[in-house]
mmCIF file of C-alpha atoms (C1' of nucleotides) in Angstrom:
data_model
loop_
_atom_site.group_PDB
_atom_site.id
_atom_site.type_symbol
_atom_site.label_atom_id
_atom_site.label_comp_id
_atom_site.label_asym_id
_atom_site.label_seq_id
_atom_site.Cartn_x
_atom_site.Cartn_y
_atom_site.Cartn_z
ATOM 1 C CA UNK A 472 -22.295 33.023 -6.288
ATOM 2 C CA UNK A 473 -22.991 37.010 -5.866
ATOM 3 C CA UNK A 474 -23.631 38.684 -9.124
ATOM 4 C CA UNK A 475 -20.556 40.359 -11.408
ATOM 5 C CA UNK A 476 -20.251 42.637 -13.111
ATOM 6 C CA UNK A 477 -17.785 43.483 -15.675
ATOM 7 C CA UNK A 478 -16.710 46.090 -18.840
ATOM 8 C CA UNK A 479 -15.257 45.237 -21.727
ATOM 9 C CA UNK A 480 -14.271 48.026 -24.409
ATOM 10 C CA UNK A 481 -13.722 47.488 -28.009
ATOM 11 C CA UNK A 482 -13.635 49.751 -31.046
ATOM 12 C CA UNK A 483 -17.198 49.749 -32.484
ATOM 13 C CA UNK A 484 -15.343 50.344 -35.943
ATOM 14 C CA UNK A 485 -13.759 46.819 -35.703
ATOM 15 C CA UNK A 486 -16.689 45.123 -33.437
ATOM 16 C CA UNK A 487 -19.791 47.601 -32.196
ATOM 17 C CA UNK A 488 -22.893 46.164 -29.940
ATOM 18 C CA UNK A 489 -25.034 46.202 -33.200
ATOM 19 C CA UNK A 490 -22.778 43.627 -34.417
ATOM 20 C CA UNK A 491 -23.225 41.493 -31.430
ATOM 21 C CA UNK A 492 -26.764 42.019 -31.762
ATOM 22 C CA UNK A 493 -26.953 40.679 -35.032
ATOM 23 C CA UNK A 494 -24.748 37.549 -33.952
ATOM 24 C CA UNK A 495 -26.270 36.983 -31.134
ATOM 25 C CA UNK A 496 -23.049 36.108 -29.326
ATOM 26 C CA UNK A 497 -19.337 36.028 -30.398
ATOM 27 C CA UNK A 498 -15.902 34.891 -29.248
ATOM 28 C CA UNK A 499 -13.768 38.418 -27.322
ATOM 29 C CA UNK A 500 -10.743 37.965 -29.241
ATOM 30 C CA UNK A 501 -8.080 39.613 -29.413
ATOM 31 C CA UNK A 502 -7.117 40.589 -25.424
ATOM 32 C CA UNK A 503 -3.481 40.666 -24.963
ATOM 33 C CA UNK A 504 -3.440 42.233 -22.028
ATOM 34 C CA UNK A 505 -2.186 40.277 -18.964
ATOM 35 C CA UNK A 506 -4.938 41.485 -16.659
ATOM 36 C CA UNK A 507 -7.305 42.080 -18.761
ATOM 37 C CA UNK A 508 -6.883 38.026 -19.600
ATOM 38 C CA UNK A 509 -6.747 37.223 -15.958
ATOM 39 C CA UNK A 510 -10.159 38.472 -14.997
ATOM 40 C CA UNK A 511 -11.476 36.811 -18.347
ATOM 41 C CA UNK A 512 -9.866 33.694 -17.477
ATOM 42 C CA UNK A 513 -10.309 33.482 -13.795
ATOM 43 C CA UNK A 514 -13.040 36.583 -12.519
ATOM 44 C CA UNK A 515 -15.718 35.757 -15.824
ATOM 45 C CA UNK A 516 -18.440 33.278 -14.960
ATOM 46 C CA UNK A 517 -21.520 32.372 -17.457
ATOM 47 C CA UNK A 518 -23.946 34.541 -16.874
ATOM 48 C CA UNK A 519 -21.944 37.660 -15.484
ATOM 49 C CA UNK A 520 -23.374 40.686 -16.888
ATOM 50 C CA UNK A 521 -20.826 42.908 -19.066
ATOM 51 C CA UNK A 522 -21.403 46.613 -19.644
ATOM 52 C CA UNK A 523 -20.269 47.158 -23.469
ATOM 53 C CA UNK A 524 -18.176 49.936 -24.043
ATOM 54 C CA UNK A 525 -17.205 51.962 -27.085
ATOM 55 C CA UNK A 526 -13.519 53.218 -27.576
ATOM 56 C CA UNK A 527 -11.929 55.306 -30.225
ATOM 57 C CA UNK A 528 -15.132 56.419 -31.373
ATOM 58 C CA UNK A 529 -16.796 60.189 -30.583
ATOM 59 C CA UNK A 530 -18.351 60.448 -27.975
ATOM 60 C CA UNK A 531 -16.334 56.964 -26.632
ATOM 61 C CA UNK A 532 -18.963 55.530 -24.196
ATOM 62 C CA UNK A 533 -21.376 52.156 -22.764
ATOM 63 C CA UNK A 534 -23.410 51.170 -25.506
ATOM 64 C CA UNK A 535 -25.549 48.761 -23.800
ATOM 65 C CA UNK A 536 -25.181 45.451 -22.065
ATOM 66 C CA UNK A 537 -23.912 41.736 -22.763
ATOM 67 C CA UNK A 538 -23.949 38.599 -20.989
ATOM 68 C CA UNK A 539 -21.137 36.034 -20.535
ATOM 69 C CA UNK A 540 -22.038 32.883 -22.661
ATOM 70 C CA UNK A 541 -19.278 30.627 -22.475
ATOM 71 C CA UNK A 542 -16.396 30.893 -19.542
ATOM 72 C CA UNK A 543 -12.468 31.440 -20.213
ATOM 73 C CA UNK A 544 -11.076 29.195 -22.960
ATOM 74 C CA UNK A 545 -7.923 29.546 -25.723
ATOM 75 C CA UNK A 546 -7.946 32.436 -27.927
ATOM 76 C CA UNK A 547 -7.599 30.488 -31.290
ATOM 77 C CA UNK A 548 -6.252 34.158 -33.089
ATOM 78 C CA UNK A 549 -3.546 34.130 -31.281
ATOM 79 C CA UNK A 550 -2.458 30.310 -33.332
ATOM 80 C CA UNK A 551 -3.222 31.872 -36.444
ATOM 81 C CA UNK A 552 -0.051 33.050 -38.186
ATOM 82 C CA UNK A 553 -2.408 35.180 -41.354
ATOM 83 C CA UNK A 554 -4.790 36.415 -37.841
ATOM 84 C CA UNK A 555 -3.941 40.156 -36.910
ATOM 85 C CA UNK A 556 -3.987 38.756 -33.387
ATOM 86 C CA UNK A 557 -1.771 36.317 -34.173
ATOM 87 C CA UNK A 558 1.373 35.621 -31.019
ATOM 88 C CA UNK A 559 3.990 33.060 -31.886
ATOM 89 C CA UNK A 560 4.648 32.988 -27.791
ATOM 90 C CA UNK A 561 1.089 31.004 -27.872
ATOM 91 C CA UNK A 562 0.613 27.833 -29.247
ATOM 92 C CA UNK A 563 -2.385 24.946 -28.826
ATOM 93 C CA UNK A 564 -0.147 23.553 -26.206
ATOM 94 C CA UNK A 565 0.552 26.430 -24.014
ATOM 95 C CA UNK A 566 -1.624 28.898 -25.164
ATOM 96 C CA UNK A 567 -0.701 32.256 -23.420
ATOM 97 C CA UNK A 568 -4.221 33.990 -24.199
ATOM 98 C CA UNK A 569 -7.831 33.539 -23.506
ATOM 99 C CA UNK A 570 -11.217 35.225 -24.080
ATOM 100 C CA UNK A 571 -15.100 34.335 -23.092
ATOM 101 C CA UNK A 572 -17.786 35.033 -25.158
ATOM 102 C CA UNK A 573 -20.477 36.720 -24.533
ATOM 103 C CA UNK A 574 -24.141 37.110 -26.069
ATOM 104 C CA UNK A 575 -26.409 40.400 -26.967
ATOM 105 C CA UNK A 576 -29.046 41.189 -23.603
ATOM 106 C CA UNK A 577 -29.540 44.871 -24.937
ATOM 107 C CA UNK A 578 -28.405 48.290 -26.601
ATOM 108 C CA UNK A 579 -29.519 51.215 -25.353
ATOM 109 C CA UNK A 580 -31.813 53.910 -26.781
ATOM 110 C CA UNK A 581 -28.689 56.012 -26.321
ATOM 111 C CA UNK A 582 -25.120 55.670 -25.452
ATOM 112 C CA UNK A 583 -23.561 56.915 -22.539
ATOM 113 C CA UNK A 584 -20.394 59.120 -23.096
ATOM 114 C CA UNK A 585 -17.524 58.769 -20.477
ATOM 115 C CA UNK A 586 -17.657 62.550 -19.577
ATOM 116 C CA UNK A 587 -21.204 61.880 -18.541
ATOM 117 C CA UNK A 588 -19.691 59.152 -16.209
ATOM 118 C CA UNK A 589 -16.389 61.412 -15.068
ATOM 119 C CA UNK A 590 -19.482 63.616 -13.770
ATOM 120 C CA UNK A 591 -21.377 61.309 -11.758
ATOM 121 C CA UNK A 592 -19.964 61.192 -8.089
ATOM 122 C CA UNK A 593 -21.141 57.344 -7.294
ATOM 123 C CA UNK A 594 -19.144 56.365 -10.079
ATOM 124 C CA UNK A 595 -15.833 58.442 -9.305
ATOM 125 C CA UNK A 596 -14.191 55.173 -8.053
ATOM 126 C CA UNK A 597 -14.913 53.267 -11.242
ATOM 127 C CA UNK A 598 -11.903 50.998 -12.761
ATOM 128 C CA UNK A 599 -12.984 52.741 -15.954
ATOM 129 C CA UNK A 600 -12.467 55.961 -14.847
ATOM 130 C CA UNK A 601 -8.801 55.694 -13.575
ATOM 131 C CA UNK A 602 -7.377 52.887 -15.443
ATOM 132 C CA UNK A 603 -7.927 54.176 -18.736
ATOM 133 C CA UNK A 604 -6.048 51.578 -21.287
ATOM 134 C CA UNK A 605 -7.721 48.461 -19.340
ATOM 135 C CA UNK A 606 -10.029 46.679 -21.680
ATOM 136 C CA UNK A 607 -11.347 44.196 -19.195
ATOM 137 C CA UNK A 608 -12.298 45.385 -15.917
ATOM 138 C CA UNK A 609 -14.732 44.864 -12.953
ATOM 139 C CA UNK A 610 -17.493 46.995 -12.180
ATOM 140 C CA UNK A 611 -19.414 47.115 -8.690
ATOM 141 C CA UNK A 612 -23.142 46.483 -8.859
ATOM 142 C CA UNK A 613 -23.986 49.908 -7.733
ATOM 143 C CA UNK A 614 -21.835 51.471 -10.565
ATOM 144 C CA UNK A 615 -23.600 48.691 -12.999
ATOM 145 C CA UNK A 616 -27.247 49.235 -11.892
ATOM 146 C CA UNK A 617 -27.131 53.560 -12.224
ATOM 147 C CA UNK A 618 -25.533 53.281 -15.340
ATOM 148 C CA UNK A 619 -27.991 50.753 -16.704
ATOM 149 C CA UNK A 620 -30.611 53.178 -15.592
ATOM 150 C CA UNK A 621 -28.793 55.883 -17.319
ATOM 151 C CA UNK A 622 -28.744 53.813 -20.156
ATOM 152 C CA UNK A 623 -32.671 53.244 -20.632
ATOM 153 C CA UNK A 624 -33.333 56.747 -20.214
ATOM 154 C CA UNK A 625 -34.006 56.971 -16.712
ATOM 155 C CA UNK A 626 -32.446 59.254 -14.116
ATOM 156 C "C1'" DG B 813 -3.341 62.746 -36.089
ATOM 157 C "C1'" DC B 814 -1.257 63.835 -31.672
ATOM 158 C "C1'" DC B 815 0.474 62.383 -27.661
ATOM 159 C "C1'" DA B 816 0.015 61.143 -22.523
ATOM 160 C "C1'" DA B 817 -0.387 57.200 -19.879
ATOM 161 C "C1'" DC B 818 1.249 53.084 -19.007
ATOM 162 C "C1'" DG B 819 2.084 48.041 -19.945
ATOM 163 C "C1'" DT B 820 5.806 45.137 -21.958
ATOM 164 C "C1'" DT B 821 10.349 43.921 -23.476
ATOM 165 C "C1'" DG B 822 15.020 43.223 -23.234
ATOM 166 C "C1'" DG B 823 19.843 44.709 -22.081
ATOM 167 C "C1'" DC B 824 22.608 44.672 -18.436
ATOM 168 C "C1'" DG C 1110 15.444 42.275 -11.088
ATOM 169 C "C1'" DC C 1111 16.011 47.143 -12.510
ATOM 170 C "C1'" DC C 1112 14.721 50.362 -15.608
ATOM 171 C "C1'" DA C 1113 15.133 52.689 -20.226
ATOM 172 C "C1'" DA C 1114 13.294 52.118 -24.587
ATOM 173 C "C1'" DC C 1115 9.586 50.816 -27.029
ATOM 174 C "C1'" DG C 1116 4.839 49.940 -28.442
ATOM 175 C "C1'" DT C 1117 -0.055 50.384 -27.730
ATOM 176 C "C1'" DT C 1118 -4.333 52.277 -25.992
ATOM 177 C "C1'" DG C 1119 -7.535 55.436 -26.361
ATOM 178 C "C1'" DG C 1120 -9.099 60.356 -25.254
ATOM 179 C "C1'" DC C 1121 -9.013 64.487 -27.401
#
DNA sequence: GCCAACGTTGGC
DNA sequence: GCCAACGTTGGC
């Protein structure tokens, strides 16, 4: 299988990459998002590389990479009645939601703010870039490799 | 905190 | 199955 490559946003005040870093990996709870749970469920393979973004946070931006650690299974928040994330439309039998997890590979020395990326030609195409409220999305190696570059400090 | 964009729900 | 109302995301 070719390489994929994938971002995944989430609101560094709830879950940032330093506290993936200090798990070392951790369920992505939480997604209720039809699409967004498609492409976790049936895109995400072990090993994928995820590009981890920061929302709702100034500057938002990619704050360094993750890894897929364990492919699609049922988000157990979604069972839990006293769980924020909590859906009575999912149960154990039929649950409705999934997520992956995926592990720490590396934060970089600085983050990369989206109007950095709106500015970048090669990326104009990016999912990111015009489908704003998707938290899951694809990303084409070309788009993954210059902003990992970006990322480390290179050009 | 505001609000535009847009996904989801539910009445019909 | 359309589409208006509603709720959420997420940049600013």
């Amino acid at each position: 299988m070719e390489d994929q490559f994938w971002l995944m946003k989430s609101e560094p005040r709830v879950y940032s990459i330093d506290d993936l870093e200090e798990d070392g990996s951790a369920p992505w709870t939480g997604v209720r998002n039809y699409e967004a749970r498609n492409t976790m469920r049936d895109g995400m393979r072990k090993g994928d590389r995820v590009l981890f973004y920061h929302s709702s946070t100034t500057p938002p931006g990619v704050a360094g990479v993750a890894r897929v650690s364990r492919e699609a299974y049922p988000d157990f928040t979604a069972f839990d009645e006293s769980h924020d994330y909590f859906d009575p439309k999912s149960n154990p039998d039929a649950p409705r939601w999934y997520m992956v997890d995926v592990e720490f590979v590396e934060k970089f020395p600085r983050l990369i703010p989206l109007q950095e990326l709106r500015d970048i030609p090669e990326l104009s195409e990016m999912v990111l870039l015009n489908r704003m409220r998707l938290s899951v999305q694809p990303v084409r190696a070309h788009e993954f490799d210059l902003i990992v570059k970006l990322g480390r400090g290179g050009g």
